[in-house]
Short mmCIF file of C-alpha atoms in Angstrom, two decimals:
data_model
loop_
_atom_site.label_atom_id
_atom_site.label_comp_id
_atom_site.label_asym_id
_atom_site.label_seq_id
_atom_site.Cartn_x
_atom_site.Cartn_y
_atom_site.Cartn_z
CA UNK M 631 -0.02 0.02 -0.05
CA UNK M 632 1.82 3.44 -0.81
CA UNK M 633 2.23 5.91 1.85
CA UNK M 634 0.28 9.37 1.24
CA UNK M 635 2.80 11.85 1.01
CA UNK M 636 2.04 15.24 -0.30
CA UNK M 637 3.93 15.96 -3.70
CA UNK M 638 5.96 18.56 -2.12
CA UNK M 639 7.24 15.80 0.58
CA UNK M 640 7.73 13.42 -2.21
CA UNK M 641 9.69 15.86 -3.88
CA UNK M 642 11.86 16.36 -1.01
CA UNK M 643 12.38 12.85 -0.54
CA UNK M 644 13.32 12.05 -4.12
CA UNK M 645 15.80 14.87 -3.82
CA UNK M 646 17.08 13.38 -0.50
CA UNK M 647 17.45 10.06 -1.86
CA UNK M 648 19.35 11.27 -5.20
CA UNK M 649 21.75 13.45 -2.98
CA UNK M 650 22.37 10.56 -0.45
CA UNK M 651 23.05 8.06 -2.99
CA UNK M 652 25.39 10.62 -4.86
CA UNK M 653 27.60 11.15 -2.01
CA UNK M 654 27.97 7.30 -1.80
CA UNK M 655 29.01 7.50 -5.64
CA UNK M 656 31.37 9.89 -4.66
CA UNK M 657 32.66 7.40 -2.12
CA UNK M 658 32.96 4.56 -4.13
CA UNK M 659 35.11 6.50 -6.88
CA UNK M 660 37.45 8.01 -4.13
CA UNK M 661 38.61 4.31 -3.85
CA UNK M 662 41.37 2.76 -5.82
CA UNK M 663 39.18 -0.21 -6.27
CA UNK M 664 36.18 -1.97 -4.61
CA UNK M 665 32.84 -0.80 -3.35
CA UNK M 666 32.26 1.75 -0.41
CA UNK M 667 29.76 -0.02 1.99
CA UNK M 668 26.58 1.83 2.07
CA UNK M 669 26.15 2.94 5.77
CA UNK M 670 23.19 4.64 6.42
CA UNK M 671 24.08 6.77 9.80
CA UNK M 672 27.42 7.88 8.16
CA UNK M 673 25.51 9.08 4.78
CA UNK M 674 23.34 11.13 7.02
CA UNK M 675 25.95 12.76 8.90
CA UNK M 676 27.76 13.49 5.50
CA UNK M 677 24.01 15.09 4.45
CA UNK M 678 23.49 16.96 7.10
CA UNK M 679 26.91 18.61 6.92
CA UNK M 680 26.46 19.34 3.28
CA UNK M 681 23.09 19.57 2.49
CA UNK M 682 21.83 21.69 5.53
CA UNK M 683 19.22 23.40 3.57
CA UNK M 684 17.69 20.05 2.36
CA UNK M 685 18.05 18.32 5.83
CA UNK M 686 16.23 21.02 7.35
CA UNK M 687 13.21 20.62 4.56
CA UNK M 688 13.37 16.97 5.62
CA UNK M 689 13.17 17.35 9.15
CA UNK M 690 10.58 20.47 9.09
CA UNK M 691 8.12 18.18 7.29
CA UNK M 692 8.75 15.24 9.45
CA UNK M 693 10.50 13.14 7.03
CA UNK M 694 13.75 11.82 8.87
CA UNK M 695 12.00 8.40 9.45
CA UNK M 696 11.08 8.13 6.00
CA UNK M 697 14.72 9.28 5.09
CA UNK M 698 16.28 6.50 7.30
CA UNK M 699 13.72 3.69 5.68
CA UNK M 700 15.06 4.73 2.26
CA UNK M 701 18.82 4.75 3.10
CA UNK M 702 18.52 1.40 4.78
CA UNK M 703 16.68 -0.40 1.81
CA UNK M 704 19.07 1.40 -0.57
CA UNK M 705 21.70 -0.37 1.70
CA UNK M 706 20.00 -3.80 1.28
CA UNK M 707 19.68 -3.07 -2.49
CA UNK M 708 23.48 -2.54 -2.82
CA UNK M 709 24.18 -5.42 -0.80
CA UNK M 710 21.55 -7.50 -2.83
CA UNK M 711 23.35 -6.40 -6.20
CA UNK M 712 26.88 -6.82 -4.87
CA UNK M 713 26.35 -10.04 -3.98
CA UNK M 714 26.65 -12.02 -6.84
CA UNK M 715 29.91 -10.68 -8.17
CA UNK M 716 31.50 -10.96 -4.44
CA UNK M 717 30.42 -14.53 -4.62
CA UNK M 718 32.14 -14.99 -7.81
CA UNK M 719 34.95 -12.91 -7.36
CA UNK M 720 35.93 -14.68 -3.58
CA UNK M 721 34.90 -18.50 -5.41
CA UNK M 722 37.88 -17.82 -7.41
CA UNK M 723 40.66 -16.66 -5.37
CA UNK M 724 39.82 -18.65 -2.11
CA UNK M 725 43.49 -18.84 -1.69
CA UNK M 726 43.23 -15.12 -1.32
CA UNK M 727 40.42 -14.41 0.50
CA UNK M 728 41.72 -11.51 2.26
CA UNK M 729 41.99 -9.59 -0.60
CA UNK M 730 39.21 -6.44 -1.42
CA UNK M 731 37.22 -7.39 -4.74
CA UNK M 732 38.82 -5.03 -7.09
CA UNK M 733 35.32 -4.03 -8.56
CA UNK M 734 32.53 -1.29 -8.07
CA UNK M 735 29.08 -1.88 -9.17
CA UNK M 736 27.61 -0.06 -12.03
CA UNK M 737 24.16 1.34 -11.75
CA UNK M 738 22.92 -0.52 -14.38
CA UNK M 739 23.58 -3.57 -11.93
CA UNK M 740 21.95 -1.70 -9.00
CA UNK M 741 19.09 -1.30 -11.42
CA UNK M 742 18.77 -4.73 -12.37
CA UNK M 743 18.91 -5.92 -8.93
CA UNK M 744 15.83 -3.38 -7.99
CA UNK M 745 13.58 -4.07 -11.16
CA UNK M 746 14.60 -8.16 -12.17
CA UNK M 747 15.72 -10.04 -9.55
CA UNK M 748 12.92 -9.86 -6.95
CA UNK M 749 14.11 -7.43 -4.49
CA UNK M 750 11.73 -7.02 -1.86
CA UNK M 751 11.04 -3.28 -1.09
CA UNK M 752 8.24 -1.15 0.23
CA UNK M 753 6.16 0.68 -1.73
CA UNK M 754 7.79 4.11 -0.50
CA UNK M 755 11.17 2.66 -1.71
CA UNK M 756 10.23 1.60 -5.03
CA UNK M 757 8.41 5.13 -5.83
CA UNK M 758 11.42 7.21 -4.89
CA UNK M 759 14.06 5.03 -6.15
CA UNK M 760 12.08 4.67 -9.88
CA UNK M 761 11.22 8.54 -9.69
CA UNK M 762 15.12 9.03 -9.48
CA UNK M 763 16.56 6.29 -11.40
CA UNK M 764 17.22 7.98 -14.56
CA UNK M 765 19.04 10.85 -12.59
CA UNK M 766 21.03 8.55 -10.80
CA UNK M 767 22.05 6.52 -13.68
CA UNK M 768 23.36 9.85 -15.37
CA UNK M 769 25.27 10.86 -12.31
CA UNK M 770 26.84 7.13 -11.77
CA UNK M 771 27.96 7.51 -16.12
CA UNK M 772 29.43 10.93 -15.44
CA UNK M 773 31.34 9.43 -12.68
CA UNK M 774 32.52 6.48 -14.74
CA UNK M 775 34.68 8.94 -16.75
CA UNK M 776 37.07 8.63 -13.67
CA UNK M 777 39.91 6.23 -14.39
CA UNK M 778 40.03 3.80 -11.23
CA UNK M 779 43.06 4.70 -9.00
CA UNK M 780 44.02 7.43 -10.91
CA UNK M 781 46.48 9.34 -8.57
CA UNK M 782 45.82 12.76 -7.40
CA UNK M 783 48.30 14.80 -5.38
CA UNK M 784 47.76 15.11 -2.05
CA UNK M 785 47.94 18.55 -0.37
CA UNK M 786 49.82 19.15 3.15
CA UNK M 787 46.38 18.92 4.79
CA UNK M 788 46.24 15.13 3.66
CA UNK M 789 43.27 15.93 1.45
CA UNK M 790 42.99 15.69 -2.60
CA UNK M 791 44.15 18.49 -4.38
CA UNK M 792 41.24 20.91 -5.09
CA UNK M 793 39.30 19.98 -2.14
CA UNK M 794 41.02 22.93 0.07
CA UNK M 795 37.88 25.09 1.46
CA UNK M 796 38.58 28.81 3.18
CA UNK M 797 36.06 27.84 5.90
CA UNK M 798 37.66 27.39 9.18
CA UNK M 799 37.23 23.73 10.63
CA UNK M 800 35.08 23.57 13.85
CA UNK M 801 38.16 21.66 15.50
CA UNK M 802 41.91 21.17 15.10
CA UNK M 803 42.58 17.78 15.42
CA UNK M 804 45.74 18.33 14.51
CA UNK M 805 46.68 20.51 17.74
CA UNK M 806 44.42 18.46 19.96
CA UNK M 807 46.44 15.33 18.86
CA UNK M 808 49.94 16.66 19.46
CA UNK M 809 48.73 18.49 22.76
CA UNK M 810 47.08 15.46 24.39
CA UNK M 811 49.45 13.69 27.00
CA UNK M 812 52.82 14.03 28.09
CA UNK M 813 55.51 11.07 27.38
CA UNK M 814 56.30 8.85 30.79
CA UNK M 815 59.79 10.33 32.35
CA UNK M 816 62.71 8.25 32.96
CA UNK M 817 62.19 5.77 29.98
CA UNK M 818 64.78 2.66 30.02
CA UNK M 819 66.87 2.67 26.95
CA UNK M 820 64.82 0.28 24.89
CA UNK M 821 61.66 2.47 25.40
CA UNK M 822 63.56 5.88 24.43
CA UNK M 823 65.19 4.27 21.15
CA UNK M 824 61.55 3.02 20.38
CA UNK M 825 60.29 6.70 21.03
CA UNK M 826 63.06 8.75 19.02
CA UNK M 827 62.37 6.16 16.01
CA UNK M 828 58.52 6.00 15.75
CA UNK M 829 58.71 9.77 16.79
CA UNK M 830 60.90 10.30 13.39
CA UNK M 831 58.52 8.07 11.38
CA UNK M 832 55.45 10.11 13.00
CA UNK M 833 57.20 13.44 11.38
CA UNK M 834 56.96 12.02 8.17
CA UNK M 835 53.63 10.64 8.23
CA UNK M 836 51.97 14.05 7.34
CA UNK M 837 49.66 12.83 4.75
CA UNK M 838 51.96 14.03 1.92
CA UNK M 839 52.32 10.33 1.18
CA UNK M 840 49.01 8.22 1.38
CA UNK M 841 50.90 4.99 1.26
CA UNK M 842 54.01 6.22 3.42
CA UNK M 843 53.94 2.99 5.77
CA UNK M 844 54.10 0.45 3.02
CA UNK M 845 57.59 2.17 2.05
CA UNK M 846 59.26 2.31 5.58
CA UNK M 847 62.00 -0.38 5.76
CA UNK M 848 62.52 -1.30 9.75
CA UNK M 849 66.32 -2.25 8.95
CA UNK M 850 66.81 1.24 7.82
CA UNK M 851 64.62 2.70 10.60
CA UNK M 852 67.03 0.98 13.22
CA UNK M 853 70.48 1.76 11.31
CA UNK M 854 69.64 5.49 11.80
CA UNK M 855 69.88 4.88 15.27
CA UNK M 856 73.15 3.79 14.76
CA UNK M 857 74.41 6.85 12.66
CA UNK M 858 72.83 9.38 14.58
CA UNK M 859 72.36 8.13 18.58
CA UNK M 860 75.57 5.94 18.59
CA UNK M 861 76.02 6.30 22.29
CA UNK M 862 72.56 4.74 22.76
CA UNK M 863 72.90 2.02 20.08
CA UNK M 864 75.89 1.10 21.74
CA UNK M 865 73.91 0.83 25.23
CA UNK M 866 71.37 -1.54 23.71
CA UNK M 867 74.11 -3.37 21.61
CA UNK M 868 75.69 -4.43 25.10
CA UNK M 869 72.53 -5.08 26.58
CA UNK M 870 71.46 -7.39 23.48
CA UNK M 871 68.65 -5.49 22.85
CA UNK M 872 69.25 -4.75 18.90
CA UNK M 873 67.10 -7.26 18.12
CA UNK M 874 64.78 -6.90 20.61
CA UNK M 875 64.34 -2.79 19.10
CA UNK M 876 63.97 -4.46 15.44
CA UNK M 877 61.24 -6.78 15.95
CA UNK M 878 59.52 -3.81 17.92
CA UNK M 879 59.93 -1.76 15.10
CA UNK M 880 58.81 -4.14 12.55
CA UNK M 881 55.65 -4.97 14.35
CA UNK M 882 54.97 -0.94 14.90
CA UNK M 883 55.42 -0.58 11.04
CA UNK M 884 53.37 -3.42 10.38
CA UNK M 885 50.18 -2.31 12.58
CA UNK M 886 50.66 1.26 10.77
CA UNK M 887 50.45 -0.76 7.42
CA UNK M 888 46.89 -2.07 8.32
CA UNK M 889 46.02 1.28 9.86
CA UNK M 890 47.09 3.01 6.57
CA UNK M 891 44.87 0.54 4.58
CA UNK M 892 41.60 1.67 6.73
CA UNK M 893 42.51 5.11 7.15
CA UNK M 894 42.38 5.52 3.11
CA UNK M 895 39.14 3.30 2.93
CA UNK M 896 37.59 5.99 4.75
CA UNK M 897 37.53 7.81 1.46
CA UNK M 898 39.02 11.09 1.00
CA UNK M 899 35.31 12.89 0.87
CA UNK M 900 34.38 11.41 4.33
CA UNK M 901 38.11 12.20 5.59
CA UNK M 902 37.67 16.08 4.30
CA UNK M 903 34.30 16.69 5.84
CA UNK M 904 35.16 15.08 9.03
CA UNK M 905 38.21 17.55 8.85
CA UNK M 906 36.19 20.42 8.23
CA UNK M 907 32.53 19.64 10.54
CA UNK M 908 33.47 16.92 13.00
CA UNK M 909 34.99 16.87 16.40
CA UNK M 910 37.30 14.17 17.70
CA UNK M 911 34.16 12.15 19.50
CA UNK M 912 31.98 12.19 16.45
CA UNK M 913 35.11 11.40 14.08
CA UNK M 914 36.08 8.32 16.58
CA UNK M 915 32.05 7.66 16.00
CA UNK M 916 32.45 7.56 12.17
CA UNK M 917 35.43 5.77 11.47
CA UNK M 918 33.91 3.23 14.02
CA UNK M 919 30.90 2.65 11.86
CA UNK M 920 33.10 2.49 8.90
CA UNK M 921 35.29 -0.44 10.60
CA UNK M 922 32.23 -2.04 11.84
CA UNK M 923 30.51 -2.64 8.74
CA UNK M 924 33.53 -3.91 7.40
CA UNK M 925 33.89 -6.46 10.38
CA UNK M 926 37.19 -5.23 11.25
CA UNK M 927 36.91 -3.42 14.41
CA UNK M 928 37.85 -6.39 16.53
CA UNK M 929 41.00 -6.00 15.21
CA UNK M 930 41.39 -2.55 14.42
CA UNK M 931 40.77 -0.03 17.20
CA UNK M 932 39.05 3.39 15.82
CA UNK M 933 40.99 5.36 17.40
CA UNK M 934 44.13 4.04 15.87
CA UNK M 935 42.72 4.91 12.40
CA UNK M 936 42.05 8.82 14.21
CA UNK M 937 45.59 8.93 15.64
CA UNK M 938 46.26 8.65 11.84
CA UNK M 939 43.81 10.91 10.65
CA UNK M 940 45.15 13.88 13.03
CA UNK M 941 48.71 13.08 12.13
CA UNK M 942 47.63 13.86 8.49
CA UNK M 943 45.32 16.60 9.68
CA UNK M 944 47.86 19.57 9.21
CA UNK M 945 46.08 22.62 9.08
CA UNK M 946 47.49 25.57 6.40
CA UNK M 947 50.42 27.71 8.27
CA UNK M 948 50.64 25.16 11.31
CA UNK M 949 53.83 25.63 13.11
CA UNK M 950 55.25 22.65 14.49
CA UNK M 951 56.73 23.20 17.92
CA UNK M 952 57.43 20.34 19.83
CA UNK M 953 54.57 18.27 18.96
CA UNK M 954 53.44 15.47 20.69
CA UNK M 955 54.42 11.81 19.22
CA UNK M 956 52.42 8.43 19.35
CA UNK M 957 55.17 5.61 19.97
CA UNK M 958 54.68 1.95 21.59
CA UNK M 959 57.04 0.87 24.35
CA UNK M 960 58.76 -2.27 24.40
CA UNK M 961 56.28 -3.76 26.64
CA UNK M 962 53.59 -3.15 23.68
CA UNK M 963 51.56 -0.57 25.26
CA UNK M 964 51.04 2.64 23.19
CA UNK M 965 51.49 6.07 24.73
CA UNK M 966 52.40 9.19 23.59
CA UNK M 967 55.55 10.68 23.92
CA UNK M 968 57.18 14.33 23.09
CA UNK M 969 59.50 14.72 20.55
CA UNK M 970 63.15 15.50 21.66
CA UNK M 971 64.22 18.93 21.55
#
């Protein structure tokens, strides 16, 4: 049975669904490959920040519940359309099941899933989706002219070139991160060595190179200590701690490689929106939503991804004076440490 809505309310829902799917499509295009999962709560947050007038119309007419229903049904449609390709992909690469399937949905596949596959939907969704299908098809076609993985230079803020805004972000994540905690005093030589090395890596992880951690050679990192801190290196050698130091650095770099993967998987449109419009609590919550839908939140903490987001969140004209750095101690406990002056 069709839901009774005024023509004006129906038009608002059509515009809102089109906007929501457009944002989802843009997130898809921000990835080198694969499909961005549809996360209604994240999509709604992005729309509230990027389409305030439209969302005001939604709320004034009491349409938010209808909108959430539409977003949830679109999530199910996207999942329904993607499932056959995912099954085919994983059936053929059983030995590489951890790889992300390197494809994204075309709109004709979503439309076929909607019109031809017996997808179960409410009358409201069928009516609104059908009314926006042609415009959505055109939007997807415009997006397809972008080559997957086409490199774009990252700016010093860790966002794609051309996305800079003159508006002042509501929260300075960079400053809040570096101002957070003081590092423990009287560190043992091994802990202090780890602090120095990870601190140096942290200074380089500023967002200019989005795959920074995959380029780090742990042996080269440890050899820096021998060249630049020979006395400390000598103490560690006498205590037979060099192998332990190397293992700690290897472990830390490996963990950051995985964090870097999920930082990238947020998509630069979401990262940019969070940079402009979200405080730390909101960012962690949004990151958690992305990790949860990807079933990795038990392995990767949202705070770890947030830490990288902060490091790569350099605002224009920021003066870097004795910032705080994150490291990992010899016991594996994460702490923040101050850069050696």
